[in-house]
Coordinates of N, CA and C in Angstrom, one line a residue:
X235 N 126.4 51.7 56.2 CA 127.3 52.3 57.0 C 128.1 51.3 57.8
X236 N 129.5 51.5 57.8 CA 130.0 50.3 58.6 C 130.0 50.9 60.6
X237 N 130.4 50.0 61.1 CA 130.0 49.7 62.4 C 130.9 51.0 63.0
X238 N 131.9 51.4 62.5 CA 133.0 52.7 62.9 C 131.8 53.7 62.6
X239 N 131.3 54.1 61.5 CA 130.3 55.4 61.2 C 129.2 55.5 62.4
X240 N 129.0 54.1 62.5 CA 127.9 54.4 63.3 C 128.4 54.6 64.4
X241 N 129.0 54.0 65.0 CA 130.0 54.6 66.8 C 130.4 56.3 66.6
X242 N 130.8 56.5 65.3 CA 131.0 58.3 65.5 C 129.5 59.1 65.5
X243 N 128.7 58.3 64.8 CA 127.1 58.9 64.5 C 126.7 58.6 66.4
X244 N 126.8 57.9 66.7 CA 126.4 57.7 68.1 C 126.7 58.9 69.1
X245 N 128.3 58.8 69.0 CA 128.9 59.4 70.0 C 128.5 60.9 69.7
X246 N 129.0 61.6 68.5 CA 128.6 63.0 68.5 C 127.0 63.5 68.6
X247 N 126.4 62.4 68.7 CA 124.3 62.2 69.2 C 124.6 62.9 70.5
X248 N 125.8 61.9 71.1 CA 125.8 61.8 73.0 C 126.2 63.1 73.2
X249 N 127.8 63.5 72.6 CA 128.0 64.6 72.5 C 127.3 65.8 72.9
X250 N 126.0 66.0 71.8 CA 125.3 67.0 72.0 C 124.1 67.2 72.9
X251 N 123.8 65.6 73.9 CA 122.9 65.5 74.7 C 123.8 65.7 76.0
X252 N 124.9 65.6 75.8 CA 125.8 65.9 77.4 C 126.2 67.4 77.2
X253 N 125.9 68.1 76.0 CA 126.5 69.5 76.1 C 124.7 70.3 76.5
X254 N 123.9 69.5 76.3 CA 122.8 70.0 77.0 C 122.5 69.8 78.7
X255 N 123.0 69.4 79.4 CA 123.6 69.2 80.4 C 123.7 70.6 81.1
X256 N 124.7 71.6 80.1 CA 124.6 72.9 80.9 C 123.5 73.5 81.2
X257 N 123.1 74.3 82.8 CA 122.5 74.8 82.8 C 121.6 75.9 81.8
X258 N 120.5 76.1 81.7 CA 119.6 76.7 80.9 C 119.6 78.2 81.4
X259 N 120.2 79.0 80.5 CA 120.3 80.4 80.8 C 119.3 81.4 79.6
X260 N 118.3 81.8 79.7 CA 117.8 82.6 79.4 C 117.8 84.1 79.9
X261 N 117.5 85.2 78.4 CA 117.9 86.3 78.2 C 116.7 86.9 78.1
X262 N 116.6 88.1 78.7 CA 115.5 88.7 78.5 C 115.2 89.3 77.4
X263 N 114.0 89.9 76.7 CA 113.9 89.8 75.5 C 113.8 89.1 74.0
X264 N 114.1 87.8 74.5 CA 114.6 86.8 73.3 C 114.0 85.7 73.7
X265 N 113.5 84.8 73.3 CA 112.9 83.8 73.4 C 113.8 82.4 73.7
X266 N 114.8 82.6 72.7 CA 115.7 81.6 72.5 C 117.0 81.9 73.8
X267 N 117.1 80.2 74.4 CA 118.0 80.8 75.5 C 120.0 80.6 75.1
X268 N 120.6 80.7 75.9 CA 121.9 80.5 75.5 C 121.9 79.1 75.8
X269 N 122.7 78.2 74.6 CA 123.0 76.7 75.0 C 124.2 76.2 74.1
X270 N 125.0 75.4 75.0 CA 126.2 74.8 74.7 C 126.4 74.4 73.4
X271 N 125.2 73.7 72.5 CA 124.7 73.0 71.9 C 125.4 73.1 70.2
X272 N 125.2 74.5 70.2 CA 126.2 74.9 69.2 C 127.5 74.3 68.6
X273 N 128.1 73.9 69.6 CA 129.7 73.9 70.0 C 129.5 72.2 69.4
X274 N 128.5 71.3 69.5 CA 128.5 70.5 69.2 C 128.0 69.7 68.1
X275 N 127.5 71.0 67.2 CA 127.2 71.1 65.8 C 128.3 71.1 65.0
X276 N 129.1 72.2 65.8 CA 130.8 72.5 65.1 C 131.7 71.3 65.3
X277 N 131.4 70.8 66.4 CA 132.7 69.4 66.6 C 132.1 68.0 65.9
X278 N 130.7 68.3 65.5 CA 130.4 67.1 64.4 C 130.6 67.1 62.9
X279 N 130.7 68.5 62.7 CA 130.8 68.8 61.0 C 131.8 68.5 61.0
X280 N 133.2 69.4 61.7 CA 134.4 69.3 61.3 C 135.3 68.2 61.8
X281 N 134.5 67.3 62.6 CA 135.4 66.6 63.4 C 135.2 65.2 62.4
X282 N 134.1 64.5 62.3 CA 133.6 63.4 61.7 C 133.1 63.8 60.2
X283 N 133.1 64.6 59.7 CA 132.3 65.0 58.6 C 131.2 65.2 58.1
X284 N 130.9 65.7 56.8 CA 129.7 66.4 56.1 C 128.5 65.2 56.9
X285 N 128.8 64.1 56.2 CA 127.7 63.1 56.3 C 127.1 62.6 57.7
X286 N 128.5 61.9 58.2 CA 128.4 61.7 60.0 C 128.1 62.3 60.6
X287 N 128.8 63.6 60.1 CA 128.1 65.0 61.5 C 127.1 65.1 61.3
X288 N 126.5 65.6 59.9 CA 124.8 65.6 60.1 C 124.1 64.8 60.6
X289 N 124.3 63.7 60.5 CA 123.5 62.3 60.4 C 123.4 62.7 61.9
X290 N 124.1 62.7 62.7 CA 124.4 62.4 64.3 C 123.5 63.6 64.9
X291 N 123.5 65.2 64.6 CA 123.1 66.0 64.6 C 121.1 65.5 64.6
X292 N 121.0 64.6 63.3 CA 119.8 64.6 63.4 C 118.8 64.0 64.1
X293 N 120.2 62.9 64.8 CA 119.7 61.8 65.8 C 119.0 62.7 67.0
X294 N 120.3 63.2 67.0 CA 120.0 64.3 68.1 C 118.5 65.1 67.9
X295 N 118.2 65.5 66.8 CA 117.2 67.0 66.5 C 115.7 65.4 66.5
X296 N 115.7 64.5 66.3 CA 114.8 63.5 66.1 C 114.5 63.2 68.1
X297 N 115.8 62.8 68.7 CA 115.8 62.7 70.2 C 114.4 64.0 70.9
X298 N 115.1 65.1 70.1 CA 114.5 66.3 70.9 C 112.8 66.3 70.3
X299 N 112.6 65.5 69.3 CA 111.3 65.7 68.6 C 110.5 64.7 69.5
X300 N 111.1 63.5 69.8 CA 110.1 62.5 70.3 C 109.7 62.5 72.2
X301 N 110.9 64.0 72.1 CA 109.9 64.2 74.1 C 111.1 64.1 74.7
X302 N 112.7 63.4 74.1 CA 113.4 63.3 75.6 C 113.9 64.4 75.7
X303 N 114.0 64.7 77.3 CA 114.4 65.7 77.9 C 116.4 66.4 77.7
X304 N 116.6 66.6 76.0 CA 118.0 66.5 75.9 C 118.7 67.9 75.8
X305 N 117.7 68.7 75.2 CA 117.9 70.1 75.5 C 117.9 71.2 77.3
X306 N 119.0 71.8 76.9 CA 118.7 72.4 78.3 C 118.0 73.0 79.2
X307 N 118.0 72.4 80.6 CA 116.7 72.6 81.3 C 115.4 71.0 81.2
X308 N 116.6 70.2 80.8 CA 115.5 69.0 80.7 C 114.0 69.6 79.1
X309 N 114.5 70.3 78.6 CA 113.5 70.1 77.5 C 113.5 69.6 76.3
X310 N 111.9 68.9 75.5 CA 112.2 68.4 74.4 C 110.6 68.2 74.3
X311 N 110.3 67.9 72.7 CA 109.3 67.3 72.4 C 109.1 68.4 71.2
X312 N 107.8 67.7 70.6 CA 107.1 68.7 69.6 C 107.1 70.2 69.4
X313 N 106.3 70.2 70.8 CA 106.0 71.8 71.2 C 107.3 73.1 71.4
X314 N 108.7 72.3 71.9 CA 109.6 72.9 71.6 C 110.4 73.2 70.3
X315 N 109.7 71.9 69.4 CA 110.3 72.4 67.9 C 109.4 73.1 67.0
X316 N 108.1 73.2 68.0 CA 107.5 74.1 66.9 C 107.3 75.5 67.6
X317 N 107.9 75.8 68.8 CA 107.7 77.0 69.6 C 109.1 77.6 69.0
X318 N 109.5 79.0 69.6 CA 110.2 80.3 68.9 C 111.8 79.9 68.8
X319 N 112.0 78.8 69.6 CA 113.9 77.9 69.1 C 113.7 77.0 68.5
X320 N 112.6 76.4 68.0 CA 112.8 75.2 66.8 C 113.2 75.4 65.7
X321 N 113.2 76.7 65.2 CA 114.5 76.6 63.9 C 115.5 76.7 63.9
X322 N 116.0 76.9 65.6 CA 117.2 76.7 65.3 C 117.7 75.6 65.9
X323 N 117.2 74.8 66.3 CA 116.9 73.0 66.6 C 117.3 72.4 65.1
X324 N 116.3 72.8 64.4 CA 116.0 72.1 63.1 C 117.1 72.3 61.7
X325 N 117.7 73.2 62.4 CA 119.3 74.6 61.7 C 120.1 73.3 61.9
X326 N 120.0 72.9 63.2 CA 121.4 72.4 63.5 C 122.0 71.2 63.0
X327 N 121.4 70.5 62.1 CA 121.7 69.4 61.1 C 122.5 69.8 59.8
X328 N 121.6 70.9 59.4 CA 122.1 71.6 58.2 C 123.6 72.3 58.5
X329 N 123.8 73.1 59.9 CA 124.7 73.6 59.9 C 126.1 72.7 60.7
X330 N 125.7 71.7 60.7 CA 126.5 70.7 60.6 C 127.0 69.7 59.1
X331 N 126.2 70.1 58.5 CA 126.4 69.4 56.9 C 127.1 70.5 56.9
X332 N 127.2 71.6 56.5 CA 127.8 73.0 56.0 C 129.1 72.9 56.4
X333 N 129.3 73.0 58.1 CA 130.8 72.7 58.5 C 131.2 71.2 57.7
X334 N 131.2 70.2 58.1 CA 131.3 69.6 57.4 C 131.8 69.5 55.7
X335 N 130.9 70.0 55.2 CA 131.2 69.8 53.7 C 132.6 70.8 53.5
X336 N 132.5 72.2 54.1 CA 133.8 72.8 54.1 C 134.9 72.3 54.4
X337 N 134.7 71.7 55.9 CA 136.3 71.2 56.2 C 136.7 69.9 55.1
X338 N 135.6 69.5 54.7 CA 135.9 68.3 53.5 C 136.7 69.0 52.7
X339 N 136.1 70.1 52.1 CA 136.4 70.5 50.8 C 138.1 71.9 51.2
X340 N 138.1 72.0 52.7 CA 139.7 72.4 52.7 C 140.2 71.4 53.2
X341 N 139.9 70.2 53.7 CA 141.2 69.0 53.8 C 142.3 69.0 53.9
X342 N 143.1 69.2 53.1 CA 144.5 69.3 52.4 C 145.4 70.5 53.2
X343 N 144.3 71.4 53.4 CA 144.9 72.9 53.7 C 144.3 73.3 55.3
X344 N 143.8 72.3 55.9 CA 142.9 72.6 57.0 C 143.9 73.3 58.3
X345 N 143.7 74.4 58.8 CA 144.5 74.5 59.9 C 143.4 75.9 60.4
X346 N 144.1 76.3 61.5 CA 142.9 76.8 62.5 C 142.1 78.0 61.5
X347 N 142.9 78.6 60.9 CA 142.1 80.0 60.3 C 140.7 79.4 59.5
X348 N 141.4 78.3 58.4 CA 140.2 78.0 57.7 C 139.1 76.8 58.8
X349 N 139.9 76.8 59.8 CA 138.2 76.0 60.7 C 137.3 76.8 61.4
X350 N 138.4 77.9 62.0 CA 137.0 79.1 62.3 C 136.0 79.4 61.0
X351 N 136.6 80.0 59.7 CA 135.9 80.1 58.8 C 134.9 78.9 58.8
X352 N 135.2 77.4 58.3 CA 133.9 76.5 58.5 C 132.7 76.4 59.7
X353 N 133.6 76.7 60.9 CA 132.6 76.6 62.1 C 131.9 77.6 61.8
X354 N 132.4 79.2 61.9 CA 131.3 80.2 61.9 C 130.6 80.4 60.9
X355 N 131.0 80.1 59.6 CA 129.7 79.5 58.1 C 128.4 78.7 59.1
X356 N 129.1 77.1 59.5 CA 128.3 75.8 59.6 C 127.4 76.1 60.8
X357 N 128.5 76.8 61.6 CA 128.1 76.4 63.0 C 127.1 77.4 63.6
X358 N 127.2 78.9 63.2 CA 126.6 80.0 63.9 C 125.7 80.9 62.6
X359 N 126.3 81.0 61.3 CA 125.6 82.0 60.3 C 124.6 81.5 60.0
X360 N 125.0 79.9 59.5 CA 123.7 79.0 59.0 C 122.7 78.5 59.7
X361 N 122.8 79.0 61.1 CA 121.6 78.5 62.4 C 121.3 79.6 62.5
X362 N 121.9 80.9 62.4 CA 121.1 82.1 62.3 C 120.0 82.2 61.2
X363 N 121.1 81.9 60.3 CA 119.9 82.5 58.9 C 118.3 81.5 58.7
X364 N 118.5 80.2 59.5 CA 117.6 79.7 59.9 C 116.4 79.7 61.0
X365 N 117.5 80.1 62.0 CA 116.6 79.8 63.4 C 115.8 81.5 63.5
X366 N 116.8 82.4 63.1 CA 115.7 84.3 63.1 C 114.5 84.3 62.8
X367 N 114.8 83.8 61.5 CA 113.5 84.0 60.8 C 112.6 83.2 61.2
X368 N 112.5 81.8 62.0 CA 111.5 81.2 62.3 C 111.6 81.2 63.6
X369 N 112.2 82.1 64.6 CA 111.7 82.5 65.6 C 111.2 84.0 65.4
X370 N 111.4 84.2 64.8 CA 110.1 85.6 64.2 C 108.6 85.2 64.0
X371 N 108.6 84.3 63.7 CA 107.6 83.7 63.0 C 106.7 83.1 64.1
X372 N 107.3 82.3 64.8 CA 106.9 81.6 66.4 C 106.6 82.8 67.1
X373 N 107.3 83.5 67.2 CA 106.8 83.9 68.5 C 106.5 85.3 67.9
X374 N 105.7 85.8 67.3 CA 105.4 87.1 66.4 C 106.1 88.1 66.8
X375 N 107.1 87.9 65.8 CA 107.9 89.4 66.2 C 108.5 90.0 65.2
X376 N 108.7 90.8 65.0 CA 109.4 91.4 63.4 C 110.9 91.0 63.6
X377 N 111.2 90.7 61.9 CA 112.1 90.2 62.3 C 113.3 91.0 62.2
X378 N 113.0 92.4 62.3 CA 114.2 93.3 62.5 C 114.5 93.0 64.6
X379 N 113.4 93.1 65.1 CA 113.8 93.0 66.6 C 113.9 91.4 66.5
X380 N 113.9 90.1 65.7 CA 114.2 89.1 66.3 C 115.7 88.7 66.1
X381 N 116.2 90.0 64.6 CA 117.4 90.5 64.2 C 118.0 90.8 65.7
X382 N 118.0 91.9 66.3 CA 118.6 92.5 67.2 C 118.4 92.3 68.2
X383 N 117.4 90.7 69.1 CA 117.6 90.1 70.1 C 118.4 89.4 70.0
X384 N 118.8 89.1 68.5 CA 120.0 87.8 68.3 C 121.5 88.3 68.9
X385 N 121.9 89.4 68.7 CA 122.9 90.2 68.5 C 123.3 89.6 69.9
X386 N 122.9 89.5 71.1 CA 123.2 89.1 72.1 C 124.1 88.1 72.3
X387 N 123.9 86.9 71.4 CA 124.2 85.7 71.4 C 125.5 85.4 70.6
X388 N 126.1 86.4 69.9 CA 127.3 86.6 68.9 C 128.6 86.2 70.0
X389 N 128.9 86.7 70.8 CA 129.7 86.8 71.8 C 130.1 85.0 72.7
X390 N 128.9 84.8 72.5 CA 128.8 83.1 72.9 C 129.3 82.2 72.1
X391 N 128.3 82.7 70.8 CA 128.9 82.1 69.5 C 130.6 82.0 69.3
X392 N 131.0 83.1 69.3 CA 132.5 83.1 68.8 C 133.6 82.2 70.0
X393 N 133.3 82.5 71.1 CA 133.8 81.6 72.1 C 133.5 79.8 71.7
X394 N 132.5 79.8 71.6 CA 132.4 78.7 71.2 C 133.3 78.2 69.4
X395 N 132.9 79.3 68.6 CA 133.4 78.7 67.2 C 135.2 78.3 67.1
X396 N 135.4 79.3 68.5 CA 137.0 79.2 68.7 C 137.4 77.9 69.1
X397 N 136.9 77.5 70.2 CA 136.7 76.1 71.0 C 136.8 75.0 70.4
X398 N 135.3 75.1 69.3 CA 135.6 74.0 68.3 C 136.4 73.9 67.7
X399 N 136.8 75.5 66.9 CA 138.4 74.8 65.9 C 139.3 74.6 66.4
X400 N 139.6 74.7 67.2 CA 141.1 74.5 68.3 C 140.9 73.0 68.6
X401 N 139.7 72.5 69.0 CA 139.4 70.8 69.0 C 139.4 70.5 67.7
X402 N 139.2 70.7 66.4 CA 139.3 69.9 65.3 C 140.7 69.6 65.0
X403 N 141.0 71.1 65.1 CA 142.5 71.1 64.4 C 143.3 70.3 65.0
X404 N 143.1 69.9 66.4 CA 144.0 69.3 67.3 C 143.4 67.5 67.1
X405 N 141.9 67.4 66.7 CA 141.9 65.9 66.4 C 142.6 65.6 65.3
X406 N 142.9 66.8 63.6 CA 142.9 66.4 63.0 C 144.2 66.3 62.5
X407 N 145.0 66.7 63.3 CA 146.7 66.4 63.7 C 146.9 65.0 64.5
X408 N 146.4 64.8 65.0 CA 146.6 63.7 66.2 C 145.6 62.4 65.6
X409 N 144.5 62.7 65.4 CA 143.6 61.1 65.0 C 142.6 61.6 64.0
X410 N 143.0 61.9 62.6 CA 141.8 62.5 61.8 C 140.5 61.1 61.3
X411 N 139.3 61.9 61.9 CA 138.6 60.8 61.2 C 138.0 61.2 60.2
X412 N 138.2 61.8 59.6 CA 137.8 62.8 58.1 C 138.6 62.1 57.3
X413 N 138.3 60.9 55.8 CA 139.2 60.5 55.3 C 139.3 61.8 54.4
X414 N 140.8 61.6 53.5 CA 141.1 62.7 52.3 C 140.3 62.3 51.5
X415 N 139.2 62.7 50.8 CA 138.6 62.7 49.3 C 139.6 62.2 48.8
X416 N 139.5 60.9 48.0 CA 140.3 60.3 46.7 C 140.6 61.3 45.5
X417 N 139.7 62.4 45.4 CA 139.4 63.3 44.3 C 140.5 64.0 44.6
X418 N 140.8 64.3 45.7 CA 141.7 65.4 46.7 C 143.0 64.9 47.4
X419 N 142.8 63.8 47.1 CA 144.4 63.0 47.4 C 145.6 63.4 46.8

């Protein structure tokens, strides 16, 4: 990796440890609480790319595995990635590859409609279809009711998926660091 990849790999790490920052709001019923965190899954896929964004994402999901306090509310470690939100902890690399690989692969054509579309794929569908089922699983719950504690969180999500594409679209007008695929040139 040259010395630029890794300053983006860094920064979108920080990114997501300063979007944990916000205070820790928990919902009743649901295990998993509301966190900013999301928002900076979406600004690493689509902002830096498939590869960077993950990579940065996992610095992050590694951060929260070895104890530091980066998630909100000052938590982290093992026991939170194997307790009832660690799948969607462990979502959130993949659903930064996802955004990512999409905004790669619209490039050429990228403008706000198709970044909502990538964010809410990368950013919110693919941490659901992840994190439900293994918070069903954590915290024994069927996963029709861990289905319909989620529902809560949709409303957050979209605020946020908006947020992020409005920030890509606007880096990728102004300073894209997403080169064009040679294939796609």
């Amino acid at each position: 990796m040259r010395t630029k990849d890794l300053a983006h790999v860094a920064l979108f790490a920080a990114i997501m440890v300063v979007l944990g920052l916000f205070p820790l709001i928990e919902l009743p019923l649901v295990p998993a609480p509301v966190t900013a965190q999301t928002l900076g899954v979406m600004l690493a896929g689509s902002i830096v790319g498939a590869r960077r964004g993950s990579l940065a994402i996992l610095v992050f999901v590694v951060m929260v595995a070895v104890g530091l306090p980066v998630l909100p509310g000052g938590r982290g470690g093992l026991g939170v990635i194997l307790g009832p939100t660690g799948g969607f902890i462990l979502a959130y690399p993949v659903g930064a590859l996802v955004v990512g690989l999409l905004t790669e692969r619209l490039w050429r054509r990228y403008n706000l409609g198709w970044a909502l579309l990538c964010n809410a794929v990368g950013g919110a569908l693919v941490i659901y279809l992840i994190g439900i089922p293994y918070m069903a699983v954590a915290a024994g719950l069927p996963l029709d009711k861990a289905v319909l504690g989620s529902v809560v969180f949709l409303p957050g999500d979209l605020v946020k998926t908006v947020i992020g594409s409005l920030a890509a679209v606007a880096v990728r007008k102004s300073y894209p660091m997403i080169e064009v695929p040679r294939d796609r040139a």
